[in-house]
Short mmCIF file of C-alpha atoms in Angstrom, two decimals:
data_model
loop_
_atom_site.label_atom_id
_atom_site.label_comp_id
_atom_site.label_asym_id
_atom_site.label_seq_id
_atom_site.Cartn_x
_atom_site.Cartn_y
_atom_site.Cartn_z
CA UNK A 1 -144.94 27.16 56.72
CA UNK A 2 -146.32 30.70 57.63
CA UNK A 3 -149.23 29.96 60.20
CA UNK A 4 -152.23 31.79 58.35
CA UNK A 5 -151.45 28.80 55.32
CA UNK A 6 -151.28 26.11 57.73
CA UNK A 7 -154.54 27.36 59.42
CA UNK A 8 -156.07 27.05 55.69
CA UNK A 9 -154.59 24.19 54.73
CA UNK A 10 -156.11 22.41 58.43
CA UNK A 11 -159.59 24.16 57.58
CA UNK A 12 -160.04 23.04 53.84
CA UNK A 13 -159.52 19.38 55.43
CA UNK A 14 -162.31 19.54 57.78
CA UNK A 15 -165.61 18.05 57.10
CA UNK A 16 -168.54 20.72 56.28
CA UNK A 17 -170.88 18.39 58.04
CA UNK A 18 -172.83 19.35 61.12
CA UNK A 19 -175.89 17.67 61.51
CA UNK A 20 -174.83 13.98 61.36
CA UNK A 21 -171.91 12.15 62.19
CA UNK A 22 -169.36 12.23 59.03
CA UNK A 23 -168.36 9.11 57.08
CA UNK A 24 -165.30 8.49 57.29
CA UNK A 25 -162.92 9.21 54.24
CA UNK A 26 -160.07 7.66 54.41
CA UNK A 27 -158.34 10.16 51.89
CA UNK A 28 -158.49 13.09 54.40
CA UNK A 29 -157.57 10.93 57.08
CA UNK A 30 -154.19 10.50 54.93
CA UNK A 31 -154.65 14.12 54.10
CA UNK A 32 -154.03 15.21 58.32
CA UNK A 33 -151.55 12.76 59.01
CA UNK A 34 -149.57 13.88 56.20
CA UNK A 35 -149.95 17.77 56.97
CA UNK A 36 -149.38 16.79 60.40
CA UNK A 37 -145.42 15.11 60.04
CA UNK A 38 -145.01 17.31 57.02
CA UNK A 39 -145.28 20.32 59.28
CA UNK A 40 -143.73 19.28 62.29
CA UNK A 41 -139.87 18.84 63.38
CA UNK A 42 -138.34 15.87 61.56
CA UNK A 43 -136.33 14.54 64.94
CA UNK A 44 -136.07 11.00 62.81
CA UNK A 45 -133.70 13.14 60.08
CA UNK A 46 -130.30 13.27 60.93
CA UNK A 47 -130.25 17.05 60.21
CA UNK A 48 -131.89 17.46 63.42
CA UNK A 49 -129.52 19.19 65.44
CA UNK A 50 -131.02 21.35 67.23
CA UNK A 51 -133.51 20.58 70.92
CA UNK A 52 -133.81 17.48 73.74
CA UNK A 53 -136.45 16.06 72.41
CA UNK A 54 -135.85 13.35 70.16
CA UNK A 55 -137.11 10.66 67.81
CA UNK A 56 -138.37 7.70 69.86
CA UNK A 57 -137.47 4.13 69.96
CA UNK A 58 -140.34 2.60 67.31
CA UNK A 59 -141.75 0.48 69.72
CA UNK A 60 -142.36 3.37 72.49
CA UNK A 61 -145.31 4.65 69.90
CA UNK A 62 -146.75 1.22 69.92
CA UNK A 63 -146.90 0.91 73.11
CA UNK A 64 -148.25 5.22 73.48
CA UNK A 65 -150.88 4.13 71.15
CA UNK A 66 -152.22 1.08 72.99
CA UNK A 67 -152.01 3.60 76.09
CA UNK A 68 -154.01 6.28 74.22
CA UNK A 69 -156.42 3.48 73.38
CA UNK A 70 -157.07 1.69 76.62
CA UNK A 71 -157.47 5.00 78.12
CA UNK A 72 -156.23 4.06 82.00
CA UNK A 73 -155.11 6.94 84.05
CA UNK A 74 -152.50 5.95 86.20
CA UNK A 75 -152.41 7.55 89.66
CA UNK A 76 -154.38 5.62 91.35
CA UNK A 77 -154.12 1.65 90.81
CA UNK A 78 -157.73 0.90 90.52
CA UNK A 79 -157.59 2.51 87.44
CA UNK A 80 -154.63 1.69 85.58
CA UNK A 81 -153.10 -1.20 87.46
CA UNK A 82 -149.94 -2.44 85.47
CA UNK A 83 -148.96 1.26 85.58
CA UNK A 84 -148.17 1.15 89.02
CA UNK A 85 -146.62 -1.42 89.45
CA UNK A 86 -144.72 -1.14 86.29
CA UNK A 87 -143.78 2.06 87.79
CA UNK A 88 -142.76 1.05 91.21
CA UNK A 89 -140.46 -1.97 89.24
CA UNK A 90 -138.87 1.08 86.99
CA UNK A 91 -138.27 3.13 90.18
CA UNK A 92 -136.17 0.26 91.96
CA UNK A 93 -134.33 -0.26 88.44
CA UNK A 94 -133.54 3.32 88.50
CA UNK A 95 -133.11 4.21 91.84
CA UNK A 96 -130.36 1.12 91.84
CA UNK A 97 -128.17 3.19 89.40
CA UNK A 98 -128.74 6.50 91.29
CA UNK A 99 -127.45 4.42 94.08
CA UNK A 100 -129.92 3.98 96.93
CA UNK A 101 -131.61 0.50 98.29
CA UNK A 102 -134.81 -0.38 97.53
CA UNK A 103 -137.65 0.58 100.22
CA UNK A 104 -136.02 3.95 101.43
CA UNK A 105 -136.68 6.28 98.48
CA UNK A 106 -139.59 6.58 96.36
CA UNK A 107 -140.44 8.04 92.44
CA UNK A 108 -143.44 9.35 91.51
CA UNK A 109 -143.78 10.22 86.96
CA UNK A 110 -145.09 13.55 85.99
CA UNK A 111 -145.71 15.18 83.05
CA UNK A 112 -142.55 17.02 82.62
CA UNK A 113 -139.60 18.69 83.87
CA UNK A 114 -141.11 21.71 84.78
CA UNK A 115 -143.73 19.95 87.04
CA UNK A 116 -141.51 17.72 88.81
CA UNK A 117 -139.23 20.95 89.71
CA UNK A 118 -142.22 22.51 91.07
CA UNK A 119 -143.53 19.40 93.03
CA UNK A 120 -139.89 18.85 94.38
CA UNK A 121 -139.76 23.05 95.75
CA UNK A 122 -142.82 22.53 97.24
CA UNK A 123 -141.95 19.43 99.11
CA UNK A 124 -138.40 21.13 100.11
CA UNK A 125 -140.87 23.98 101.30
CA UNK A 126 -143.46 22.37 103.48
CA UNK A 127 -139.93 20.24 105.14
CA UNK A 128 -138.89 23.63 105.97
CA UNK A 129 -142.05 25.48 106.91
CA UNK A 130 -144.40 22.87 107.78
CA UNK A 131 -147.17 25.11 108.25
CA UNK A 132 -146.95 26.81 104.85
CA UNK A 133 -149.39 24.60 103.08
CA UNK A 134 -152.08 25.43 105.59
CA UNK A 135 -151.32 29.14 106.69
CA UNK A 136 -149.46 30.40 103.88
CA UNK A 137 -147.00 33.09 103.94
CA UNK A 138 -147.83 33.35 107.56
CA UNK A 139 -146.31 30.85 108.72
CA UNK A 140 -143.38 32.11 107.92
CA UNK A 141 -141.59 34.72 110.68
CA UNK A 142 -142.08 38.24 109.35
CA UNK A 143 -138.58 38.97 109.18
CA UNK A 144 -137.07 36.23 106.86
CA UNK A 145 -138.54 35.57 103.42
CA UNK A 146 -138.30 31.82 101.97
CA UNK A 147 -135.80 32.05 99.70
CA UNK A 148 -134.08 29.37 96.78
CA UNK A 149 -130.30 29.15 95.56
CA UNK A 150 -129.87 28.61 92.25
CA UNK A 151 -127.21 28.36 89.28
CA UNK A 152 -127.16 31.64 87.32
CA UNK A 153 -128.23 29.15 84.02
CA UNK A 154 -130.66 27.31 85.69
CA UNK A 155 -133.65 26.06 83.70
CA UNK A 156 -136.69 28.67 83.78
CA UNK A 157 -139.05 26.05 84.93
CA UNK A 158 -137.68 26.84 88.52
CA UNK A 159 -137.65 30.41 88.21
CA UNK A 160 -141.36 29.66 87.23
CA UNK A 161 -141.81 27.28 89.90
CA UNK A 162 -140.64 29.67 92.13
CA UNK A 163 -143.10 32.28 91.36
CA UNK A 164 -145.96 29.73 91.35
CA UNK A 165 -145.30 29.21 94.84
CA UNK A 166 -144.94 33.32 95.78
CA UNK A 167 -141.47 33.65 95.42
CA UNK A 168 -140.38 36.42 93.39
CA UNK A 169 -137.31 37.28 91.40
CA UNK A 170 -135.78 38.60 94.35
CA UNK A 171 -136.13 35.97 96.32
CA UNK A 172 -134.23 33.64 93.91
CA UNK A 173 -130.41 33.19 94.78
CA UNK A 174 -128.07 33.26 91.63
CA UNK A 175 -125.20 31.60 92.37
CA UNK A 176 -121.81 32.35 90.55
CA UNK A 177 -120.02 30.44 87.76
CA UNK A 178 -117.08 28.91 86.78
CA UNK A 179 -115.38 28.87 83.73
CA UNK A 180 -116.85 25.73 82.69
CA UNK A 181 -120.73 27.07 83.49
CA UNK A 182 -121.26 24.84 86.30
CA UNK A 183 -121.84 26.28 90.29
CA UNK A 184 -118.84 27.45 91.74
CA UNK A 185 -119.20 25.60 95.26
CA UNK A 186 -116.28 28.23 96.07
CA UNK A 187 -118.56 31.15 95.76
CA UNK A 188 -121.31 29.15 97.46
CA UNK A 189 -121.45 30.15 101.06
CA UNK A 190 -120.43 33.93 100.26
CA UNK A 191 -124.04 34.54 97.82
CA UNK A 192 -125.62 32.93 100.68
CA UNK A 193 -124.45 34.76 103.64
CA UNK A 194 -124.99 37.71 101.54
CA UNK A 195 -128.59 36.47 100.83
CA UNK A 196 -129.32 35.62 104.87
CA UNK A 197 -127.94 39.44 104.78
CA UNK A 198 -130.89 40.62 103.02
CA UNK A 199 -133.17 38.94 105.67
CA UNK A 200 -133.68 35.61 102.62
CA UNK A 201 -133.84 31.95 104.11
CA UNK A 202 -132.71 29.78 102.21
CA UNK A 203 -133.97 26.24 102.48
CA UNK A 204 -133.57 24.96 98.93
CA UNK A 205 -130.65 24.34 96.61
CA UNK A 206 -130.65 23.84 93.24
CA UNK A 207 -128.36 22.28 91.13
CA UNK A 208 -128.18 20.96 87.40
CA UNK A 209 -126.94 18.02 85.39
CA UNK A 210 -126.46 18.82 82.07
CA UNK A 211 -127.49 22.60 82.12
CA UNK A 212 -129.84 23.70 79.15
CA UNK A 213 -127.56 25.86 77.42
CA UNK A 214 -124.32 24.26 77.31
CA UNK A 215 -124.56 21.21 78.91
CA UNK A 216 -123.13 21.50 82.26
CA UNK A 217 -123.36 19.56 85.16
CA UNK A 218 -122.90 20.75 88.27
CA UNK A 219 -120.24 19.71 91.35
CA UNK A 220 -123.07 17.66 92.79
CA UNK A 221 -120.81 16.09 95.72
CA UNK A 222 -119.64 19.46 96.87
CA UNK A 223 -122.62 20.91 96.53
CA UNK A 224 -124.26 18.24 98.80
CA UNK A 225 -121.32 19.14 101.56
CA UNK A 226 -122.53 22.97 101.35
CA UNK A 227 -126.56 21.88 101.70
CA UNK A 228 -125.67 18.85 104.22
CA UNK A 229 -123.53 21.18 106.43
CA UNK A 230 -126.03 24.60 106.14
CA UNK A 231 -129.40 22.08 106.31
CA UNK A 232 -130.71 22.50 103.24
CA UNK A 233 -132.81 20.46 100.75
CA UNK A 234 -130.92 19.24 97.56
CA UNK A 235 -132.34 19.28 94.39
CA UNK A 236 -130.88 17.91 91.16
CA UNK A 237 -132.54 19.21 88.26
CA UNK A 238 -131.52 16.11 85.84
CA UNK A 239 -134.20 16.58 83.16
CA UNK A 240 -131.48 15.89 80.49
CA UNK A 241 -128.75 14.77 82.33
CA UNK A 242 -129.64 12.16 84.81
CA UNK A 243 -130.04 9.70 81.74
CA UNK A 244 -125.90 9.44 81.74
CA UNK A 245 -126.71 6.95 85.07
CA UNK A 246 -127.13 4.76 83.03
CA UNK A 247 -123.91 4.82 80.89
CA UNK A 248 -121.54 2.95 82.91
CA UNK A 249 -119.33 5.09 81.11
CA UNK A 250 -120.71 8.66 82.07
CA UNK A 251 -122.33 7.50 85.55
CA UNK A 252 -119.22 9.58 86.81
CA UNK A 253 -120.78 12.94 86.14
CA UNK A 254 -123.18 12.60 88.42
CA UNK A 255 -121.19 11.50 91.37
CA UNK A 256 -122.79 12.79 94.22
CA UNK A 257 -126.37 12.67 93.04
CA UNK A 258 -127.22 9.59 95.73
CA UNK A 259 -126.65 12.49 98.34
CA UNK A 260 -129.55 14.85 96.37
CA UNK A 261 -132.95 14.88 98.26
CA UNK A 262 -134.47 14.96 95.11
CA UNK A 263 -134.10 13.93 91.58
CA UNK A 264 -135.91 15.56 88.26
CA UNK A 265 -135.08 13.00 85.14
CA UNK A 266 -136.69 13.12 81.69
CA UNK A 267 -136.90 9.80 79.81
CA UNK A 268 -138.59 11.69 76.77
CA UNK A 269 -135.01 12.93 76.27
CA UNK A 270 -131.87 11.00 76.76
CA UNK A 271 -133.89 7.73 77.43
CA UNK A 272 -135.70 7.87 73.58
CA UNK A 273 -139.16 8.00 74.66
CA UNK A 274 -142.25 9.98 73.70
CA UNK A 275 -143.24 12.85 75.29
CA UNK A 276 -144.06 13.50 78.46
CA UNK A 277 -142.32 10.85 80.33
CA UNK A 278 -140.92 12.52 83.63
CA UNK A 279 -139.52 10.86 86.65
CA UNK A 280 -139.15 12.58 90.39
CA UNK A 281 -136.80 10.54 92.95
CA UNK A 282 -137.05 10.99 96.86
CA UNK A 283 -134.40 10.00 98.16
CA UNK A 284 -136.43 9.87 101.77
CA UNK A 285 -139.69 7.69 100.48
CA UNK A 286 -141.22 9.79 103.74
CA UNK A 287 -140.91 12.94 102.33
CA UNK A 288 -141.69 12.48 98.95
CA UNK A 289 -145.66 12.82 100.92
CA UNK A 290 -144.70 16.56 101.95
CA UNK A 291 -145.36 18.52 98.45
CA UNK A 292 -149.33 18.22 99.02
CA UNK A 293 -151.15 17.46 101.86
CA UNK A 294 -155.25 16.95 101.14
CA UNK A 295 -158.11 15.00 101.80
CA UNK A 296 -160.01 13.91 99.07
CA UNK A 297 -162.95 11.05 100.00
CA UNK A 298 -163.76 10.47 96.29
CA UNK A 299 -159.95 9.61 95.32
CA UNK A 300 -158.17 8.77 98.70
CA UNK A 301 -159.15 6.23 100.95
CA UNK A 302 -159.49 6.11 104.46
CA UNK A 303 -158.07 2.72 105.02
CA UNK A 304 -155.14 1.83 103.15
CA UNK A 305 -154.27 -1.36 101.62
CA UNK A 306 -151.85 -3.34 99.13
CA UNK A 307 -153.56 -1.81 96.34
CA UNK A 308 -153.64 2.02 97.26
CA UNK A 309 -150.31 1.93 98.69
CA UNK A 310 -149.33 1.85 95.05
CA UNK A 311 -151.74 4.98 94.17
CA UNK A 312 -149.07 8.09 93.41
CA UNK A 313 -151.44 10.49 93.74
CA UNK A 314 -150.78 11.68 96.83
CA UNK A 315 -147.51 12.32 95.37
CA UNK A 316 -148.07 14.10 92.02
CA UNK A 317 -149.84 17.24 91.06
CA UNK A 318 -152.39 15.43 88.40
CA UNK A 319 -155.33 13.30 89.73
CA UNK A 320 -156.40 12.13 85.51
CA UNK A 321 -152.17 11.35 84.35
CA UNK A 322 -150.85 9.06 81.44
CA UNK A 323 -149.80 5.82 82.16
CA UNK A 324 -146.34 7.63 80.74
CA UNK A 325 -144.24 4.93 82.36
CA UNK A 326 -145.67 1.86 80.18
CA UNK A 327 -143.60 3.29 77.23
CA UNK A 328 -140.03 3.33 79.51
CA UNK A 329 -140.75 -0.08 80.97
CA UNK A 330 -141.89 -2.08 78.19
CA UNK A 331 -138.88 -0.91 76.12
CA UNK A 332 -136.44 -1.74 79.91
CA UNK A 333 -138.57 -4.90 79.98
CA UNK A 334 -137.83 -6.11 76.27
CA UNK A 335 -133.89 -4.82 75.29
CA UNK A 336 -132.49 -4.26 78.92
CA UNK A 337 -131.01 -1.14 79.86
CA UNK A 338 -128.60 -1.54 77.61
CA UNK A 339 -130.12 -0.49 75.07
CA UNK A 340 -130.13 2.96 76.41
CA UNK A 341 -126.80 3.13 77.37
CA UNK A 342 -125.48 2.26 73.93
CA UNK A 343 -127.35 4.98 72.24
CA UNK A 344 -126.43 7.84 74.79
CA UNK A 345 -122.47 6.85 75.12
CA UNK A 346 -122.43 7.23 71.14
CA UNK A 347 -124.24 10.53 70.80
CA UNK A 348 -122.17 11.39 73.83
CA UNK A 349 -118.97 10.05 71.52
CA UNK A 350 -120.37 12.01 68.52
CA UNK A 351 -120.38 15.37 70.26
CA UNK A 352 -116.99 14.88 71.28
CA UNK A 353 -116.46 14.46 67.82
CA UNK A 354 -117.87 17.13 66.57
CA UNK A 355 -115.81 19.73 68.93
CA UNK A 356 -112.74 18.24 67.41
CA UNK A 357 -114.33 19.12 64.21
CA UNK A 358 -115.16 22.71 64.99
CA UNK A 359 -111.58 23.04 66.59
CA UNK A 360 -110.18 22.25 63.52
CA UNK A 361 -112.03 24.77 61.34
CA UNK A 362 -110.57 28.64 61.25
CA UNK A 363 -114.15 30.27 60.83
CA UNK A 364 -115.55 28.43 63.52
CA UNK A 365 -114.81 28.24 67.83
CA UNK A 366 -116.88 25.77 69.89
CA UNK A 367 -117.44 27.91 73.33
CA UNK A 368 -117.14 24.68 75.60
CA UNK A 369 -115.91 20.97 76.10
CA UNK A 370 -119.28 19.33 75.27
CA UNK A 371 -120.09 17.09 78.92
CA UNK A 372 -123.17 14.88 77.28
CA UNK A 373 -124.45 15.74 73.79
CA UNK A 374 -124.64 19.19 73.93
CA UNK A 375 -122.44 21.35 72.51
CA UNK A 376 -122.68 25.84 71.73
CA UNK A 377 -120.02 27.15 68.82
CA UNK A 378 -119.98 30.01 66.74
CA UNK A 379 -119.42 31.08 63.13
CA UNK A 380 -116.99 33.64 62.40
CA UNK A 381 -116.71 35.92 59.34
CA UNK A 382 -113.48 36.78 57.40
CA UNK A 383 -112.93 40.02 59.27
CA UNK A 384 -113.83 41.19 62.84
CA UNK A 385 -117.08 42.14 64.14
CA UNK A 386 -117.71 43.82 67.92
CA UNK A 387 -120.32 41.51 69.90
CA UNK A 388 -123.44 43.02 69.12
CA UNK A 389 -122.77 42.63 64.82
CA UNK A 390 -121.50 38.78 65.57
CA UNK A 391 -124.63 38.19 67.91
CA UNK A 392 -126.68 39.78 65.37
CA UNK A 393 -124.92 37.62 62.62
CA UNK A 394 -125.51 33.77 64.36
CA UNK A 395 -129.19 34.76 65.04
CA UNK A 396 -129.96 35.15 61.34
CA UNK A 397 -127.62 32.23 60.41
CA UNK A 398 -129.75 30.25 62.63
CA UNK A 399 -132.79 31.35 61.24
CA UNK A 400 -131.16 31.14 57.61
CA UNK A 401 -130.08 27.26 58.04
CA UNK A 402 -133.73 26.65 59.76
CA UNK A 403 -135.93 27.85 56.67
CA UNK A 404 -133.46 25.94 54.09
CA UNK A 405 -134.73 22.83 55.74
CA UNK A 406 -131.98 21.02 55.55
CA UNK A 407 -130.78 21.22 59.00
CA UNK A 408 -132.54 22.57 62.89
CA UNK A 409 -130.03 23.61 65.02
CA UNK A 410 -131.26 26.12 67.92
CA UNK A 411 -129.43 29.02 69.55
CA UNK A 412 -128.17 30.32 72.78
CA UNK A 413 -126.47 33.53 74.58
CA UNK A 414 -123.22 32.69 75.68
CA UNK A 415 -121.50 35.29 77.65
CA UNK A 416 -124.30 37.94 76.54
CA UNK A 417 -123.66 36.97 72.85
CA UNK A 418 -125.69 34.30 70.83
CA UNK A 419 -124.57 31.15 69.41
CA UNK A 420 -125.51 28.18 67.62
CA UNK A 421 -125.99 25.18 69.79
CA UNK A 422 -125.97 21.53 68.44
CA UNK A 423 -128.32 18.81 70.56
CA UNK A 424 -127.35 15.72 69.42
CA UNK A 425 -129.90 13.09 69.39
CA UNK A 426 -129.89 11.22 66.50
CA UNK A 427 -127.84 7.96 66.41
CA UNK A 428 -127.56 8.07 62.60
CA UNK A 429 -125.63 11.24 62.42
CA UNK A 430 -122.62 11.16 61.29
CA UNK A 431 -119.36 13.12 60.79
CA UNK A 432 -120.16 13.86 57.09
CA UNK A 433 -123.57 15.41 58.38
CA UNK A 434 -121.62 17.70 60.18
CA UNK A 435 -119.32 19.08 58.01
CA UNK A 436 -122.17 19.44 55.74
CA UNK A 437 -124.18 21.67 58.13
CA UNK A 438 -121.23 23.90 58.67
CA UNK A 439 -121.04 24.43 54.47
CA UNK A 440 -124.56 25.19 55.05
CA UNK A 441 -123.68 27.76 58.03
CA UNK A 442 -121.27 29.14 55.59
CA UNK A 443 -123.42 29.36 52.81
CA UNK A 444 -126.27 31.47 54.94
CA UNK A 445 -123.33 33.60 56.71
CA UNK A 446 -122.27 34.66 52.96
CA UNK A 447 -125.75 35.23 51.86
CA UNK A 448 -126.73 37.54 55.05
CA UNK A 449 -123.33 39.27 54.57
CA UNK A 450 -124.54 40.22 51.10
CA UNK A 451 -121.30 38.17 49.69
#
């Protein structure tokens, strides 16, 4: 729906009452919620194809609604009690099948990805340059600049993060690909030396599991040789990925991450929960302290006892934050994990499935192996079109397929040329749904061909 006739549809429900406090009519109350799902993504459809957010286990919402309700922020434990320690129970269940021992590391939720990459650089900072937070760029010796290492498809969040924290584009290290879109750990040390060149210090790497794009995940054991053996901090951006920990199937993916000094994971994705639901591991419970450093007398107490050891707000950027972990644990607490795993080994199963059915079609090429549930193809016309026409030609087949309403599938540069890029999230999609989007992908290739 075009936004101006949304905005007038949302306006002509709204009460003209202003000088007393409405009745309530229970007919416009129907009226929003209706507008609201009408409008809004259908992740419960199985033509939902197309982002990593998902529909959410039924019972998550119950329990997000009693949280909305009861209205108990969690980072301190005075305030929302069975938050914390729900959360400190999730982080030893979790931290089990990254691979550490209870009492070393520590996990702190926040409200998303993009947060916990910044609170994880920031931590990896003040290790390096302890004086930072108090002396800013100062502290630093004039003649090095602080300086990240990156994938080359890294999520923006920690370009973001990055600049949040006064380090610019150029101080960002892109580190080369392979084939398969992951780090190249044999190009590694060359972009580095070539950074420390240009007078950059690196004290951060970053890798990924299960890339945005495509769905890569990155050499995470070699990777942990190169930042062990050069002294630098580790950090695994997992936000999608990380959920495979608890496939015993797909645990292998992330071998290495138990060496990582730090952890981003996303349970509003893989692990079927509403939105935001972010977990950040230390794998070093001491450091996890390191992102902020502040004293606060009306939130953090002088004298510390059972009950504010369990306060995360030292840890975490928010001081008023959802109890976002109630919806992860009560759903652990009540099916067991395996619940999870189930779920993500068969979407997992279905994307491999679907390559094989793209492989098998002549007007179609998947551009990768799918490693989760991700998984970039494109559709090609009858005759041959240079890069910029067939870049050109997925965009509006994307766009095409999206206003139908049939299906939402999203899109991606590949190689400097767009594709389509299935997300599979949905447990009841099936084969048959697939072939019938790529009819549909057909059918809005034809029609923007003008044949």
């Amino acid at each position: 729906m075009a936004p101006a006739a949304l905005a007038d549809q949302a306006r002509a429900l709204m009460t003209r009452e202003r000088e007393r406090v409405a009745d309530l009519d229970e007919e416009r109350l129907a009226a929003i919620i209706d507008l609201y799902i009408r409008t809004g993504i259908q992740v419960h459809s199985p033509g939902y194809m197309g982002r990593q957010f998902s529909g959410v286990v039924p019972l998550a919402g119950v329990i997000d609604f009693v949280s909305s309700v009861v209205n108990q922020p969690s980072s301190f434990y005075e305030a929302g009690q069975l938050p914390n320690v729900a959360e400190r129970i999730m982080a030893d269940e979790l931290g089990r099948l990254i691979g550490w021992k209870p009492g070393g590391f520590a996990m702190v939720t926040t409200s998303g990805g993009s947060l916990a990459n910044l609170t994880a650089l920031l931590a990896a900072r003040n290790e390096r340059f302890p004086d930072y937070w108090s002396q800013g760029g100062t502290a630093v010796d004039g003649t090095a600049r602080p300086a990240i290492a990156v994938g080359a498809d890294v999520h923006y969040s920690v370009a973001r993060a990055a600049g949040v924290m006064g380090i610019g584009d150029a101080q960002l290290v892109r580190l080369p690909l392979d084939d398969e879109q992951r780090i190249d750990p044999a190009r590694v040390r060359p972009a580095l030396e070539a950074a420390e060149q240009r007078g950059l210090k690196v004290f951060c790497l970053v890798a990924s599991a299960g890339t945005t794009a495509v769905g890569a995940f990155d050499p995470l054991d070699e990777l942990a040789d190169i930042a062990e053996e050069l002294h630098l901090w580790l950090h695994v951006d997992g936000a999608h990925g990380a959920s495979l920990l608890v496939s015993d199937r797909l645990r292998h993916k992330l071998r290495g991450v138990e060496r990582a000094d730090s952890l981003t994971w996303d349970a509003h994705k893989m692990l079927f929960v509403p939105a935001p639901c972010t977990l950040l591991f230390y794998r070093d419970r001491a450091k996890s302290l390191a992102a902020f450093r502040q004293k606060a007398s009306y939130v953090f107490d002088e004298e510390p006892d059972i009950y504010t050891a369990l306060d995360s707000g030292g840890r975490n950027f928010e001081c008023t934050k959802r109890p976002m972990i109630m919806t992860l644990w009560a759903l652990w607490a009540l099916y067991g994990p395996a619940l999870f795993a189930e779920k993500i080994d068969h979407l997992c199963r279905l994307t491999q499935q679907a390559h094989h059915i793209l492989a098998g079609e002549p007007d179609f090429v998947p551009l990768h192996r799918p490693e989760a549930n991700i998984l970039c193809f494109r559709h090609l016309p009858p005759h041959d079109l240079d890069d910029a026409a067939l870049h050109r030609l997925q965009i509006a087949i994307r766009n095409r397929v999206k206003q139908r309403g049939h299906f939402f599938i999203s899109k991606v540069d590949v190689g400097g040329v767009a594709a389509l890029r299935l997300v599979l999230m949905n447990h009841e999609i099936t084969a048959e749904h697939l072939r019938m989007l790529l009819d549909e992908i057909r059918r809005a290739a034809r029609e923007e061909l003008g044949r």
